[in-house]
Amino acid sequence: MNPNDFLKDGERLDDLCLDGRYIISHKDKYCFTSDSVMLANMVSANSKSKIVDLCTGGGIISLLIGLKTNCKEIIGVEIQSDMADMAMRSVKMNDLDSKIKIYNHDVRDITAIIPKGYADIVVCNPPYYKVNSGEVREKENIAIARHEIALTLDELVQNTSKILKFGGIFYLVHKAERMAEVIATLTKYNLIPKNIYTISTNNSDIADTFIVISKLGANHGVIVKNIKHD
């Protein structure tokens, strides 16, 4: 079937640069950024790995992991029905139905659809900004993706700790300005940071975002590296 047959009004196909694979996006809705791509590329999985992608949006992280690894399965969870619908169609368009399932569900009630201790890996590109961190000017669907309107950092980490098996890995990308808060919250729920990658552009020495890889129930001890990108 032609990929264009999967599109609805206002939607477009964005090239994933992977053997002619595409993702469905919408001109007036939240579109994926390089943060999601970098995060997905960090994930190490094997044929037994059960992965949960929280705040999946249009499904970019689920799609990239599904295409680049031989993981057993991926469950993407997205609270906004229109974004979940786009993700579902992107999965079908790329013939990944047997590996990736998308659920339109609230992460705060995650154990209603995913059993406790189920996942080997959880990955998330969450809303970066607190609701009270400034005026929210975006359209509602974009605001929910960018601001903690429907999910706070604490709620995200708490529910991640519920569905991860002991020794499971949590991959998270966030703003560098909130690093101390993120690390404190992870530790609160026994998700111990093991690797931190600060990310800055090639023309700056100041990190804008960071990726933290945590392990449920691990001993303390962290390796910190810096990544520069265009």
PDB file of C-alpha atoms in Angstrom:
ATOM      1  CA  MET A   1       0.000   0.000   0.000  1.00  0.00           C
ATOM      2  CA  ASN A   2       1.165   3.530  -0.760  1.00  0.00           C
ATOM      3  CA  PRO A   3       2.275   5.359   2.458  1.00  0.00           C
ATOM      4  CA  ASN A   4       0.148   8.345   1.426  1.00  0.00           C
ATOM      5  CA  ASP A   5      -2.940   6.147   1.831  1.00  0.00           C
ATOM      6  CA  PHE A   6      -2.389   6.284   5.609  1.00  0.00           C
ATOM      7  CA  LEU A   7      -2.607  10.086   5.793  1.00  0.00           C
ATOM      8  CA  LYS A   8      -5.516  12.198   7.039  1.00  0.00           C
ATOM      9  CA  ASP A   9      -6.150  15.893   6.393  1.00  0.00           C
ATOM     10  CA  GLY A  10      -3.237  18.142   7.367  1.00  0.00           C
ATOM     11  CA  GLU A  11      -0.806  15.249   7.824  1.00  0.00           C
ATOM     12  CA  ARG A  12       2.488  14.590   6.075  1.00  0.00           C
ATOM     13  CA  LEU A  13       5.146  11.895   5.840  1.00  0.00           C
ATOM     14  CA  ASP A  14       8.518  12.584   7.490  1.00  0.00           C
ATOM     15  CA  ASP A  15      11.432  10.487   6.241  1.00  0.00           C
ATOM     16  CA  LEU A  16      13.117   8.387   8.945  1.00  0.00           C
ATOM     17  CA  CYS A  17      16.155   7.911   6.677  1.00  0.00           C
ATOM     18  CA  LEU A  18      15.896   4.167   7.195  1.00  0.00           C
ATOM     19  CA  ASP A  19      15.385   2.264   3.952  1.00  0.00           C
ATOM     20  CA  GLY A  20      12.393   4.295   2.832  1.00  0.00           C
ATOM     21  CA  ARG A  21      10.575   4.266   6.199  1.00  0.00           C
ATOM     22  CA  TYR A  22       8.362   7.182   7.249  1.00  0.00           C
ATOM     23  CA  ILE A  23       6.455   8.536  10.229  1.00  0.00           C
ATOM     24  CA  ILE A  24       3.143  10.388  10.053  1.00  0.00           C
ATOM     25  CA  SER A  25       3.220  13.971  11.385  1.00  0.00           C
ATOM     26  CA  HIS A  26       0.778  16.877  11.404  1.00  0.00           C
ATOM     27  CA  LYS A  27       1.611  20.481  10.612  1.00  0.00           C
ATOM     28  CA  ASP A  28      -0.384  21.811  13.602  1.00  0.00           C
ATOM     29  CA  LYS A  29       0.576  19.197  16.180  1.00  0.00           C
ATOM     30  CA  TYR A  30       3.680  18.330  18.156  1.00  0.00           C
ATOM     31  CA  CYS A  31       6.395  16.870  15.930  1.00  0.00           C
ATOM     32  CA  PHE A  32       9.382  14.864  17.097  1.00  0.00           C
ATOM     33  CA  THR A  33      12.765  16.488  17.702  1.00  0.00           C
ATOM     34  CA  SER A  34      16.373  15.343  17.646  1.00  0.00           C
ATOM     35  CA  ASP A  35      16.077  14.634  21.391  1.00  0.00           C
ATOM     36  CA  SER A  36      13.798  11.664  20.685  1.00  0.00           C
ATOM     37  CA  VAL A  37      16.086  10.387  17.942  1.00  0.00           C
ATOM     38  CA  MET A  38      19.167  10.576  20.183  1.00  0.00           C
ATOM     39  CA  LEU A  39      17.315   8.863  23.010  1.00  0.00           C
ATOM     40  CA  ALA A  40      16.087   6.032  20.786  1.00  0.00           C
ATOM     41  CA  ASN A  41      19.596   5.510  19.432  1.00  0.00           C
ATOM     42  CA  MET A  42      20.891   5.038  22.996  1.00  0.00           C
ATOM     43  CA  VAL A  43      18.649   2.053  23.702  1.00  0.00           C
ATOM     44  CA  SER A  44      20.367  -1.317  23.815  1.00  0.00           C
ATOM     45  CA  ALA A  45      17.991  -4.274  23.482  1.00  0.00           C
ATOM     46  CA  ASN A  46      18.040  -7.974  22.638  1.00  0.00           C
ATOM     47  CA  SER A  47      15.549 -10.528  21.342  1.00  0.00           C
ATOM     48  CA  LYS A  48      14.049 -10.990  24.824  1.00  0.00           C
ATOM     49  CA  SER A  49      13.618  -7.296  25.648  1.00  0.00           C
ATOM     50  CA  LYS A  50      10.140  -6.039  26.483  1.00  0.00           C
ATOM     51  CA  ILE A  51      10.163  -2.262  26.068  1.00  0.00           C
ATOM     52  CA  VAL A  52       7.650   0.399  27.140  1.00  0.00           C
ATOM     53  CA  ASP A  53       7.757   3.839  25.498  1.00  0.00           C
ATOM     54  CA  LEU A  54       5.927   6.334  27.727  1.00  0.00           C
ATOM     55  CA  CYS A  55       4.647   9.649  26.305  1.00  0.00           C
ATOM     56  CA  THR A  56       5.139   8.137  22.868  1.00  0.00           C
ATOM     57  CA  GLY A  57       3.540  11.044  20.974  1.00  0.00           C
ATOM     58  CA  GLY A  58       3.534  10.198  17.273  1.00  0.00           C
ATOM     59  CA  GLY A  59       5.564   7.066  17.963  1.00  0.00           C
ATOM     60  CA  ILE A  60       9.033   8.151  16.834  1.00  0.00           C
ATOM     61  CA  ILE A  61      10.937   6.374  19.630  1.00  0.00           C
ATOM     62  CA  SER A  62       8.927   3.154  19.306  1.00  0.00           C
ATOM     63  CA  LEU A  63       9.423   3.148  15.541  1.00  0.00           C
ATOM     64  CA  LEU A  64      13.176   3.746  15.670  1.00  0.00           C
ATOM     65  CA  ILE A  65      13.761   1.102  18.338  1.00  0.00           C
ATOM     66  CA  GLY A  66      11.521  -1.309  16.461  1.00  0.00           C
ATOM     67  CA  LEU A  67      13.414  -0.767  13.226  1.00  0.00           C
ATOM     68  CA  LYS A  68      16.924  -0.726  14.691  1.00  0.00           C
ATOM     69  CA  THR A  69      16.827  -3.520  17.294  1.00  0.00           C
ATOM     70  CA  ASN A  70      15.613  -7.104  17.469  1.00  0.00           C
ATOM     71  CA  CYS A  71      13.648  -6.514  20.696  1.00  0.00           C
ATOM     72  CA  LYS A  72      10.741  -8.822  21.505  1.00  0.00           C
ATOM     73  CA  GLU A  73       8.061  -6.144  21.789  1.00  0.00           C
ATOM     74  CA  ILE A  74       7.396  -2.452  22.316  1.00  0.00           C
ATOM     75  CA  ILE A  75       4.378  -0.897  24.003  1.00  0.00           C
ATOM     76  CA  GLY A  76       3.860   2.809  23.317  1.00  0.00           C
ATOM     77  CA  VAL A  77       1.604   4.780  25.672  1.00  0.00           C
ATOM     78  CA  GLU A  78       0.157   8.182  24.728  1.00  0.00           C
ATOM     79  CA  ILE A  79      -2.583  10.147  26.510  1.00  0.00           C
ATOM     80  CA  GLN A  80      -3.669  12.235  23.501  1.00  0.00           C
ATOM     81  CA  SER A  81      -5.981  10.243  21.253  1.00  0.00           C
ATOM     82  CA  ASP A  82      -5.061  12.027  18.016  1.00  0.00           C
ATOM     83  CA  MET A  83      -1.330  11.489  18.577  1.00  0.00           C
ATOM     84  CA  ALA A  84      -1.899   7.848  19.517  1.00  0.00           C
ATOM     85  CA  ASP A  85      -3.915   7.419  16.326  1.00  0.00           C
ATOM     86  CA  MET A  86      -1.063   8.800  14.217  1.00  0.00           C
ATOM     87  CA  ALA A  87       1.379   6.507  16.010  1.00  0.00           C
ATOM     88  CA  MET A  88      -0.846   3.478  15.373  1.00  0.00           C
ATOM     89  CA  ARG A  89      -1.055   4.274  11.661  1.00  0.00           C
ATOM     90  CA  SER A  90       2.709   4.833  11.447  1.00  0.00           C
ATOM     91  CA  VAL A  91       3.279   1.424  13.037  1.00  0.00           C
ATOM     92  CA  LYS A  92       0.935  -0.229  10.548  1.00  0.00           C
ATOM     93  CA  MET A  93       2.408   1.699   7.609  1.00  0.00           C
ATOM     94  CA  ASN A  94       5.880   0.381   8.515  1.00  0.00           C
ATOM     95  CA  ASP A  95       4.663  -3.221   8.930  1.00  0.00           C
ATOM     96  CA  LEU A  96       5.594  -3.278  12.622  1.00  0.00           C
ATOM     97  CA  ASP A  97       2.200  -4.420  13.969  1.00  0.00           C
ATOM     98  CA  SER A  98       3.625  -7.684  15.279  1.00  0.00           C
ATOM     99  CA  LYS A  99       6.282  -5.893  17.351  1.00  0.00           C
ATOM    100  CA  ILE A 100       4.770  -2.543  18.405  1.00  0.00           C
ATOM    101  CA  LYS A 101       1.436  -1.883  20.139  1.00  0.00           C
ATOM    102  CA  ILE A 102       0.201   1.653  20.842  1.00  0.00           C
ATOM    103  CA  TYR A 103      -2.222   2.413  23.671  1.00  0.00           C
ATOM    104  CA  ASN A 104      -4.187   5.637  24.156  1.00  0.00           C
ATOM    105  CA  HIS A 105      -3.867   5.709  27.945  1.00  0.00           C
ATOM    106  CA  ASP A 106      -2.850   7.850  30.919  1.00  0.00           C
ATOM    107  CA  VAL A 107       0.641   7.072  32.242  1.00  0.00           C
ATOM    108  CA  ARG A 108      -0.597   7.871  35.747  1.00  0.00           C
ATOM    109  CA  ASP A 109      -2.729   4.711  35.537  1.00  0.00           C
ATOM    110  CA  ILE A 110      -0.130   2.608  33.749  1.00  0.00           C
ATOM    111  CA  THR A 111      -0.629  -0.589  35.764  1.00  0.00           C
ATOM    112  CA  ALA A 112      -4.163  -0.845  34.373  1.00  0.00           C
ATOM    113  CA  ILE A 113      -2.638  -1.933  31.044  1.00  0.00           C
ATOM    114  CA  ILE A 114       0.908  -3.055  31.939  1.00  0.00           C
ATOM    115  CA  PRO A 115       1.583  -5.463  34.844  1.00  0.00           C
ATOM    116  CA  LYS A 116       3.948  -4.491  37.623  1.00  0.00           C
ATOM    117  CA  GLY A 117       7.509  -5.618  36.959  1.00  0.00           C
ATOM    118  CA  TYR A 118       6.757  -6.351  33.301  1.00  0.00           C
ATOM    119  CA  ALA A 119       9.259  -4.258  31.362  1.00  0.00           C
ATOM    120  CA  ASP A 120      12.949  -4.849  30.837  1.00  0.00           C
ATOM    121  CA  ILE A 121      13.317  -1.317  29.479  1.00  0.00           C
ATOM    122  CA  VAL A 122      11.294   1.883  29.799  1.00  0.00           C
ATOM    123  CA  VAL A 123      12.091   4.885  27.627  1.00  0.00           C
ATOM    124  CA  CYS A 124      10.590   8.374  27.739  1.00  0.00           C
ATOM    125  CA  ASN A 125      10.891  11.833  26.230  1.00  0.00           C
ATOM    126  CA  PRO A 126       8.531  13.574  28.689  1.00  0.00           C
ATOM    127  CA  PRO A 127       7.080  17.073  28.969  1.00  0.00           C
ATOM    128  CA  TYR A 128      10.082  19.230  29.873  1.00  0.00           C
ATOM    129  CA  TYR A 129       8.488  22.240  31.557  1.00  0.00           C
ATOM    130  CA  LYS A 130       6.523  22.741  34.746  1.00  0.00           C
ATOM    131  CA  VAL A 131       3.106  24.330  34.315  1.00  0.00           C
ATOM    132  CA  ASN A 132       4.145  27.305  36.459  1.00  0.00           C
ATOM    133  CA  SER A 133       7.464  27.844  34.650  1.00  0.00           C
ATOM    134  CA  GLY A 134       6.018  30.437  32.292  1.00  0.00           C
ATOM    135  CA  GLU A 135       3.022  31.264  30.158  1.00  0.00           C
ATOM    136  CA  VAL A 136       1.732  28.342  28.116  1.00  0.00           C
ATOM    137  CA  ARG A 137       1.095  29.828  24.673  1.00  0.00           C
ATOM    138  CA  GLU A 138       0.963  26.731  22.487  1.00  0.00           C
ATOM    139  CA  LYS A 139      -2.150  25.017  21.266  1.00  0.00           C
ATOM    140  CA  GLU A 140      -3.482  22.578  23.854  1.00  0.00           C
ATOM    141  CA  ASN A 141      -2.133  19.433  22.177  1.00  0.00           C
ATOM    142  CA  ILE A 142       1.367  20.924  21.881  1.00  0.00           C
ATOM    143  CA  ALA A 143       1.216  22.335  25.424  1.00  0.00           C
ATOM    144  CA  ILE A 144       0.423  18.873  26.838  1.00  0.00           C
ATOM    145  CA  ALA A 145       3.484  17.471  25.057  1.00  0.00           C
ATOM    146  CA  ARG A 146       5.780  20.252  26.321  1.00  0.00           C
ATOM    147  CA  HIS A 147       4.414  21.102  29.791  1.00  0.00           C
ATOM    148  CA  GLU A 148       3.578  18.968  32.822  1.00  0.00           C
ATOM    149  CA  ILE A 149      -0.152  19.458  32.390  1.00  0.00           C
ATOM    150  CA  ALA A 150      -1.138  15.787  32.248  1.00  0.00           C
ATOM    151  CA  LEU A 151       1.963  14.222  33.844  1.00  0.00           C
ATOM    152  CA  THR A 152       4.525  15.515  36.320  1.00  0.00           C
ATOM    153  CA  LEU A 153       8.098  14.309  36.625  1.00  0.00           C
ATOM    154  CA  ASP A 154       7.312  12.624  39.939  1.00  0.00           C
ATOM    155  CA  GLU A 155       4.289  10.829  38.477  1.00  0.00           C
ATOM    156  CA  LEU A 156       6.337   9.654  35.507  1.00  0.00           C
ATOM    157  CA  VAL A 157       9.177   8.230  37.578  1.00  0.00           C
ATOM    158  CA  GLN A 158       6.873   6.662  40.158  1.00  0.00           C
ATOM    159  CA  ASN A 159       4.888   4.808  37.497  1.00  0.00           C
ATOM    160  CA  THR A 160       8.037   3.808  35.633  1.00  0.00           C
ATOM    161  CA  SER A 161       9.340   2.143  38.787  1.00  0.00           C
ATOM    162  CA  LYS A 162       6.111   0.140  39.010  1.00  0.00           C
ATOM    163  CA  ILE A 163       6.321  -1.478  35.570  1.00  0.00           C
ATOM    164  CA  LEU A 164      10.084  -2.053  35.431  1.00  0.00           C
ATOM    165  CA  LYS A 165      11.406  -5.401  36.608  1.00  0.00           C
ATOM    166  CA  PHE A 166      14.129  -5.305  39.262  1.00  0.00           C
ATOM    167  CA  GLY A 167      17.352  -4.503  37.448  1.00  0.00           C
ATOM    168  CA  GLY A 168      15.405  -2.988  34.524  1.00  0.00           C
ATOM    169  CA  ILE A 169      16.697   0.052  32.671  1.00  0.00           C
ATOM    170  CA  PHE A 170      15.058   3.481  32.323  1.00  0.00           C
ATOM    171  CA  TYR A 171      16.194   5.805  29.506  1.00  0.00           C
ATOM    172  CA  LEU A 172      15.114   9.430  30.002  1.00  0.00           C
ATOM    173  CA  VAL A 173      15.912  12.677  28.196  1.00  0.00           C
ATOM    174  CA  HIS A 174      15.296  16.016  29.915  1.00  0.00           C
ATOM    175  CA  LYS A 175      16.392  19.638  30.153  1.00  0.00           C
ATOM    176  CA  ALA A 176      19.783  20.197  31.775  1.00  0.00           C
ATOM    177  CA  GLU A 177      18.390  22.946  33.974  1.00  0.00           C
ATOM    178  CA  ARG A 178      16.292  20.307  35.772  1.00  0.00           C
ATOM    179  CA  MET A 179      19.075  17.758  36.192  1.00  0.00           C
ATOM    180  CA  ALA A 180      19.280  17.974  39.983  1.00  0.00           C
ATOM    181  CA  GLU A 181      15.512  17.513  40.299  1.00  0.00           C
ATOM    182  CA  VAL A 182      15.501  14.607  37.852  1.00  0.00           C
ATOM    183  CA  ILE A 183      18.291  12.764  39.650  1.00  0.00           C
ATOM    184  CA  ALA A 184      16.662  13.320  43.046  1.00  0.00           C
ATOM    185  CA  THR A 185      13.321  12.021  41.758  1.00  0.00           C
ATOM    186  CA  LEU A 186      14.880   8.959  40.125  1.00  0.00           C
ATOM    187  CA  THR A 187      16.718   8.102  43.331  1.00  0.00           C
ATOM    188  CA  LYS A 188      13.526   8.583  45.365  1.00  0.00           C
ATOM    189  CA  TYR A 189      11.973   5.659  43.467  1.00  0.00           C
ATOM    190  CA  ASN A 190      15.116   3.470  43.551  1.00  0.00           C
ATOM    191  CA  LEU A 191      16.009   4.211  39.921  1.00  0.00           C
ATOM    192  CA  ILE A 192      19.731   4.779  40.310  1.00  0.00           C
ATOM    193  CA  PRO A 193      21.478   6.814  37.590  1.00  0.00           C
ATOM    194  CA  LYS A 194      24.326   4.831  36.006  1.00  0.00           C
ATOM    195  CA  ASN A 195      25.121   6.905  32.906  1.00  0.00           C
ATOM    196  CA  ILE A 196      24.504  10.586  32.177  1.00  0.00           C
ATOM    197  CA  TYR A 197      25.139  12.166  28.769  1.00  0.00           C
ATOM    198  CA  THR A 198      25.050  15.950  28.707  1.00  0.00           C
ATOM    199  CA  ILE A 199      24.147  17.281  25.255  1.00  0.00           C
ATOM    200  CA  SER A 200      25.315  20.583  23.820  1.00  0.00           C
ATOM    201  CA  THR A 201      25.502  22.033  20.343  1.00  0.00           C
ATOM    202  CA  ASN A 202      28.858  22.236  18.596  1.00  0.00           C
ATOM    203  CA  ASN A 203      29.099  25.994  19.167  1.00  0.00           C
ATOM    204  CA  SER A 204      28.331  25.921  22.890  1.00  0.00           C
ATOM    205  CA  ASP A 205      29.990  24.565  26.025  1.00  0.00           C
ATOM    206  CA  ILE A 206      26.723  24.748  27.980  1.00  0.00           C
ATOM    207  CA  ALA A 207      24.523  21.654  28.004  1.00  0.00           C
ATOM    208  CA  ASP A 208      20.914  22.165  26.924  1.00  0.00           C
ATOM    209  CA  THR A 209      19.565  18.650  27.488  1.00  0.00           C
ATOM    210  CA  PHE A 210      20.798  15.393  28.957  1.00  0.00           C
ATOM    211  CA  ILE A 211      20.053  11.694  28.776  1.00  0.00           C
ATOM    212  CA  VAL A 212      20.144   9.677  31.977  1.00  0.00           C
ATOM    213  CA  ILE A 213      20.177   5.886  32.019  1.00  0.00           C
ATOM    214  CA  SER A 214      19.024   4.469  35.359  1.00  0.00           C
ATOM    215  CA  LYS A 215      18.757   0.957  36.743  1.00  0.00           C
ATOM    216  CA  LEU A 216      16.092  -0.141  39.218  1.00  0.00           C
ATOM    217  CA  GLY A 217      17.756  -1.273  42.431  1.00  0.00           C
ATOM    218  CA  ALA A 218      21.354  -0.705  41.309  1.00  0.00           C
ATOM    219  CA  ASN A 219      24.297   0.326  43.443  1.00  0.00           C
ATOM    220  CA  HIS A 220      25.264   3.983  43.332  1.00  0.00           C
ATOM    221  CA  GLY A 221      27.940   5.076  40.878  1.00  0.00           C
ATOM    222  CA  VAL A 222      27.541   7.088  37.690  1.00  0.00           C
ATOM    223  CA  ILE A 223      29.573   7.778  34.552  1.00  0.00           C
ATOM    224  CA  VAL A 224      29.130  11.233  32.977  1.00  0.00           C
ATOM    225  CA  LYS A 225      29.988  12.060  29.370  1.00  0.00           C
ATOM    226  CA  ASN A 226      29.296  14.949  26.996  1.00  0.00           C
ATOM    227  CA  ILE A 227      27.823  14.737  23.492  1.00  0.00           C
ATOM    228  CA  LYS A 228      27.992  17.566  20.984  1.00  0.00           C
ATOM    229  CA  HIS A 229      25.618  17.694  18.036  1.00  0.00           C
ATOM    230  CA  ASP A 230      24.689  20.110  15.268  1.00  0.00           C
TER     231      ASP A 230
END
